[in-house]
Every structure is written in structure tokens, then in C-alpha cells.
């Protein structure tokens, strides 16, 4: 891959847009060290799409892991899971699992994200490449 659009296509297929931090990673990588960017993306792809776990399940696991860290990026994996077929109930069940290890902050964040994702499934975040 050699262009911004090559990399953005990956994320737009997965979650419908390219999140700002990833946009920055792509831009800086292409400008400073395209080889490192390519290696990072290949590792991310291999880890995110394991041979024995379907995309929906992998994205629900990533949602749970990030919820357990009360990380805002958990929204992106909730969106990816939904796009891969996860229901609101399934994502709520995942939030309940995160509650076991991180408590009410994780469960509250999960509920907020789930509602936002299902209320506005086509939401996108600002594109820094257009600035």
C-alpha cells in the first residue's frame, strides 16, 4: 500500500470511517517511514483477523478488552462488531462481562457506546486529511 486511500479503505470497510488517531498514524507513517507503517498494518491485520475467530466475535472481544480499559476506542470495535452482525443485546452482554473486571465505569461506557452506535450506525468522525 502506498497511498492514504489504500489505508483508509481498510478502516472504512471495517467501521465506516477512519478514526482521527489512525488518520494521523497513516499520514505520519507515509511521510516519515512507509515501511514501518506497512509493518504495523500487517501485524494489526493478522492479529485482528485470526484464522479461527470470525470477524464479529473478534470485534466483540476487542470491544470487551477496550471497555475493560474504559478506552474511548472501544466505540470503533462496537461499530465494527455491529457491521459484522452483532446485535445490541450481544454487545450489552459483552459490556456485562467487562463490568465483572472493571465495574460500573466500563458498563456505563458500554451502554453509552451501544446506544450511540445503534442510534446512528452511519456516524463518521472528522477527516483530518481534508484540512
PDB file of C-alpha atoms in Angstrom:
ATOM      1  CA  UNK A   1       0.000   0.000   0.000  1.00  0.00           C
ATOM      2  CA  UNK A   2       1.342   3.368  -0.902  1.00  0.00           C
ATOM      3  CA  UNK A   3      -1.410   5.971  -0.549  1.00  0.00           C
ATOM      4  CA  UNK A   4      -3.635   7.367   2.145  1.00  0.00           C
ATOM      5  CA  UNK A   5      -6.665   5.978   0.343  1.00  0.00           C
ATOM      6  CA  UNK A   6      -5.172   2.464   0.331  1.00  0.00           C
ATOM      7  CA  UNK A   7      -5.004   2.511   4.131  1.00  0.00           C
ATOM      8  CA  UNK A   8      -8.278   4.378   4.710  1.00  0.00           C
ATOM      9  CA  UNK A   9     -10.147   1.740   2.707  1.00  0.00           C
ATOM     10  CA  UNK A  10      -9.299  -0.876   5.362  1.00  0.00           C
ATOM     11  CA  UNK A  11     -10.927   1.125   8.154  1.00  0.00           C
ATOM     12  CA  UNK A  12     -13.854   2.345   6.097  1.00  0.00           C
ATOM     13  CA  UNK A  13     -14.753  -1.244   5.296  1.00  0.00           C
ATOM     14  CA  UNK A  14     -14.425  -2.282   8.946  1.00  0.00           C
ATOM     15  CA  UNK A  15     -16.127   0.616  10.774  1.00  0.00           C
ATOM     16  CA  UNK A  16     -17.332   3.005   8.089  1.00  0.00           C
ATOM     17  CA  UNK A  17     -14.668   5.698   8.544  1.00  0.00           C
ATOM     18  CA  UNK A  18     -11.057   6.199   9.520  1.00  0.00           C
ATOM     19  CA  UNK A  19     -10.700   7.395  13.143  1.00  0.00           C
ATOM     20  CA  UNK A  20      -8.580  10.535  13.679  1.00  0.00           C
ATOM     21  CA  UNK A  21      -5.706   8.815  15.521  1.00  0.00           C
ATOM     22  CA  UNK A  22      -5.446   6.276  12.734  1.00  0.00           C
ATOM     23  CA  UNK A  23      -5.549   9.075  10.165  1.00  0.00           C
ATOM     24  CA  UNK A  24      -2.590  10.638  11.970  1.00  0.00           C
ATOM     25  CA  UNK A  25      -0.730   7.304  12.047  1.00  0.00           C
ATOM     26  CA  UNK A  26      -1.229   6.892   8.299  1.00  0.00           C
ATOM     27  CA  UNK A  27      -0.214  10.443   7.458  1.00  0.00           C
ATOM     28  CA  UNK A  28       2.905  10.431   9.653  1.00  0.00           C
ATOM     29  CA  UNK A  29       3.847   6.941   8.519  1.00  0.00           C
ATOM     30  CA  UNK A  30       3.586   7.764   4.831  1.00  0.00           C
ATOM     31  CA  UNK A  31       5.569  10.967   5.336  1.00  0.00           C
ATOM     32  CA  UNK A  32       8.248   9.584   7.671  1.00  0.00           C
ATOM     33  CA  UNK A  33       8.610   5.826   7.276  1.00  0.00           C
ATOM     34  CA  UNK A  34       6.226   3.961   4.959  1.00  0.00           C
ATOM     35  CA  UNK A  35       7.979   0.664   5.669  1.00  0.00           C
ATOM     36  CA  UNK A  36       7.172   0.854   9.406  1.00  0.00           C
ATOM     37  CA  UNK A  37       3.581   1.855   8.636  1.00  0.00           C
ATOM     38  CA  UNK A  38       3.206  -1.152   6.354  1.00  0.00           C
ATOM     39  CA  UNK A  39       4.635  -3.496   9.016  1.00  0.00           C
ATOM     40  CA  UNK A  40       2.337  -2.087  11.713  1.00  0.00           C
ATOM     41  CA  UNK A  41      -0.704  -2.522   9.483  1.00  0.00           C
ATOM     42  CA  UNK A  42       0.249  -6.092   8.584  1.00  0.00           C
ATOM     43  CA  UNK A  43       0.656  -7.033  12.257  1.00  0.00           C
ATOM     44  CA  UNK A  44      -2.634  -5.300  13.143  1.00  0.00           C
ATOM     45  CA  UNK A  45      -4.408  -7.128  10.332  1.00  0.00           C
ATOM     46  CA  UNK A  46      -3.002 -10.543  11.290  1.00  0.00           C
ATOM     47  CA  UNK A  47      -3.928 -10.059  14.967  1.00  0.00           C
ATOM     48  CA  UNK A  48      -7.375  -8.587  14.262  1.00  0.00           C
ATOM     49  CA  UNK A  49      -8.423 -11.317  11.843  1.00  0.00           C
ATOM     50  CA  UNK A  50      -7.317 -14.602  13.448  1.00  0.00           C
ATOM     51  CA  UNK A  51      -7.780 -17.730  11.353  1.00  0.00           C
ATOM     52  CA  UNK A  52     -10.117 -19.408  13.845  1.00  0.00           C
ATOM     53  CA  UNK A  53     -12.288 -16.496  15.023  1.00  0.00           C
ATOM     54  CA  UNK A  54     -14.875 -14.814  12.825  1.00  0.00           C
ATOM     55  CA  UNK A  55     -14.841 -11.025  12.464  1.00  0.00           C
ATOM     56  CA  UNK A  56     -17.937 -10.443  14.609  1.00  0.00           C
ATOM     57  CA  UNK A  57     -16.535 -12.442  17.519  1.00  0.00           C
ATOM     58  CA  UNK A  58     -13.081 -10.866  17.217  1.00  0.00           C
ATOM     59  CA  UNK A  59     -14.604  -7.390  17.240  1.00  0.00           C
ATOM     60  CA  UNK A  60     -16.763  -8.213  20.280  1.00  0.00           C
ATOM     61  CA  UNK A  61     -13.637  -9.433  22.100  1.00  0.00           C
ATOM     62  CA  UNK A  62     -11.783  -6.240  21.190  1.00  0.00           C
ATOM     63  CA  UNK A  63     -14.794  -4.227  22.404  1.00  0.00           C
ATOM     64  CA  UNK A  64     -14.639  -6.068  25.753  1.00  0.00           C
ATOM     65  CA  UNK A  65     -10.890  -5.607  26.135  1.00  0.00           C
ATOM     66  CA  UNK A  66     -11.079  -1.883  25.418  1.00  0.00           C
ATOM     67  CA  UNK A  67     -14.145  -1.465  27.663  1.00  0.00           C
ATOM     68  CA  UNK A  68     -12.146  -3.095  30.449  1.00  0.00           C
ATOM     69  CA  UNK A  69      -9.658  -0.272  29.997  1.00  0.00           C
ATOM     70  CA  UNK A  70     -12.509   2.257  29.751  1.00  0.00           C
ATOM     71  CA  UNK A  71     -10.965   3.281  26.437  1.00  0.00           C
ATOM     72  CA  UNK A  72     -12.915   5.521  24.056  1.00  0.00           C
ATOM     73  CA  UNK A  73     -11.618   3.454  21.103  1.00  0.00           C
ATOM     74  CA  UNK A  74     -13.979   0.707  22.243  1.00  0.00           C
ATOM     75  CA  UNK A  75     -16.600   2.574  20.192  1.00  0.00           C
ATOM     76  CA  UNK A  76     -14.808   1.680  16.963  1.00  0.00           C
ATOM     77  CA  UNK A  77     -14.855  -2.021  17.772  1.00  0.00           C
ATOM     78  CA  UNK A  78     -18.517  -1.877  18.794  1.00  0.00           C
ATOM     79  CA  UNK A  79     -19.242  -0.325  15.378  1.00  0.00           C
ATOM     80  CA  UNK A  80     -17.146  -2.985  13.645  1.00  0.00           C
ATOM     81  CA  UNK A  81     -18.936  -5.753  15.571  1.00  0.00           C
ATOM     82  CA  UNK A  82     -22.325  -4.275  14.650  1.00  0.00           C
ATOM     83  CA  UNK A  83     -21.298  -4.035  10.980  1.00  0.00           C
ATOM     84  CA  UNK A  84     -20.230  -7.705  11.209  1.00  0.00           C
ATOM     85  CA  UNK A  85     -23.662  -8.684  12.546  1.00  0.00           C
ATOM     86  CA  UNK A  86     -23.541  -8.223  16.336  1.00  0.00           C
ATOM     87  CA  UNK A  87     -26.834  -7.259  17.931  1.00  0.00           C
ATOM     88  CA  UNK A  88     -27.412  -4.626  20.584  1.00  0.00           C
ATOM     89  CA  UNK A  89     -28.113  -7.442  23.054  1.00  0.00           C
ATOM     90  CA  UNK A  90     -24.831  -9.211  22.237  1.00  0.00           C
ATOM     91  CA  UNK A  91     -22.837  -6.022  22.774  1.00  0.00           C
ATOM     92  CA  UNK A  92     -24.717  -5.407  26.022  1.00  0.00           C
ATOM     93  CA  UNK A  93     -23.760  -8.906  27.171  1.00  0.00           C
ATOM     94  CA  UNK A  94     -20.130  -8.091  26.346  1.00  0.00           C
ATOM     95  CA  UNK A  95     -20.439  -4.919  28.441  1.00  0.00           C
ATOM     96  CA  UNK A  96     -21.722  -7.010  31.327  1.00  0.00           C
ATOM     97  CA  UNK A  97     -18.606  -9.194  31.055  1.00  0.00           C
ATOM     98  CA  UNK A  98     -16.401  -6.078  31.162  1.00  0.00           C
ATOM     99  CA  UNK A  99     -18.345  -4.992  34.267  1.00  0.00           C
ATOM    100  CA  UNK A 100     -17.050  -8.072  36.090  1.00  0.00           C
ATOM    101  CA  UNK A 101     -13.469  -6.831  35.828  1.00  0.00           C
ATOM    102  CA  UNK A 102     -13.747  -3.034  35.532  1.00  0.00           C
ATOM    103  CA  UNK A 103     -17.023  -2.224  37.230  1.00  0.00           C
ATOM    104  CA  UNK A 104     -19.665   0.396  36.618  1.00  0.00           C
ATOM    105  CA  UNK A 105     -17.435   2.806  34.615  1.00  0.00           C
ATOM    106  CA  UNK A 106     -16.938   0.146  31.932  1.00  0.00           C
ATOM    107  CA  UNK A 107     -20.598  -0.868  31.973  1.00  0.00           C
ATOM    108  CA  UNK A 108     -21.735   2.752  31.698  1.00  0.00           C
ATOM    109  CA  UNK A 109     -19.334   3.439  28.828  1.00  0.00           C
ATOM    110  CA  UNK A 110     -20.531   0.277  27.118  1.00  0.00           C
ATOM    111  CA  UNK A 111     -24.172   1.338  27.388  1.00  0.00           C
ATOM    112  CA  UNK A 112     -23.377   4.808  26.059  1.00  0.00           C
ATOM    113  CA  UNK A 113     -21.439   3.409  23.113  1.00  0.00           C
ATOM    114  CA  UNK A 114     -24.066   0.789  22.312  1.00  0.00           C
ATOM    115  CA  UNK A 115     -26.831   3.381  22.266  1.00  0.00           C
ATOM    116  CA  UNK A 116     -24.796   5.768  20.132  1.00  0.00           C
ATOM    117  CA  UNK A 117     -23.744   3.054  17.680  1.00  0.00           C
ATOM    118  CA  UNK A 118     -27.256   1.738  17.190  1.00  0.00           C
ATOM    119  CA  UNK A 119     -28.868   5.203  17.188  1.00  0.00           C
ATOM    120  CA  UNK A 120     -26.503   6.453  14.472  1.00  0.00           C
ATOM    121  CA  UNK A 121     -24.874   3.495  12.683  1.00  0.00           C
ATOM    122  CA  UNK A 122     -23.555   5.674   9.853  1.00  0.00           C
ATOM    123  CA  UNK A 123     -21.828   8.219  12.077  1.00  0.00           C
ATOM    124  CA  UNK A 124     -18.394   9.257  10.920  1.00  0.00           C
ATOM    125  CA  UNK A 125     -15.655  11.216  12.598  1.00  0.00           C
ATOM    126  CA  UNK A 126     -13.926  14.234  11.076  1.00  0.00           C
ATOM    127  CA  UNK A 127     -11.364  13.620   8.372  1.00  0.00           C
ATOM    128  CA  UNK A 128      -8.017  15.260   9.143  1.00  0.00           C
ATOM    129  CA  UNK A 129      -6.871  14.629   5.580  1.00  0.00           C
ATOM    130  CA  UNK A 130      -9.334  17.261   4.374  1.00  0.00           C
ATOM    131  CA  UNK A 131      -7.737  20.035   6.449  1.00  0.00           C
TER     132      UNK A 131
END
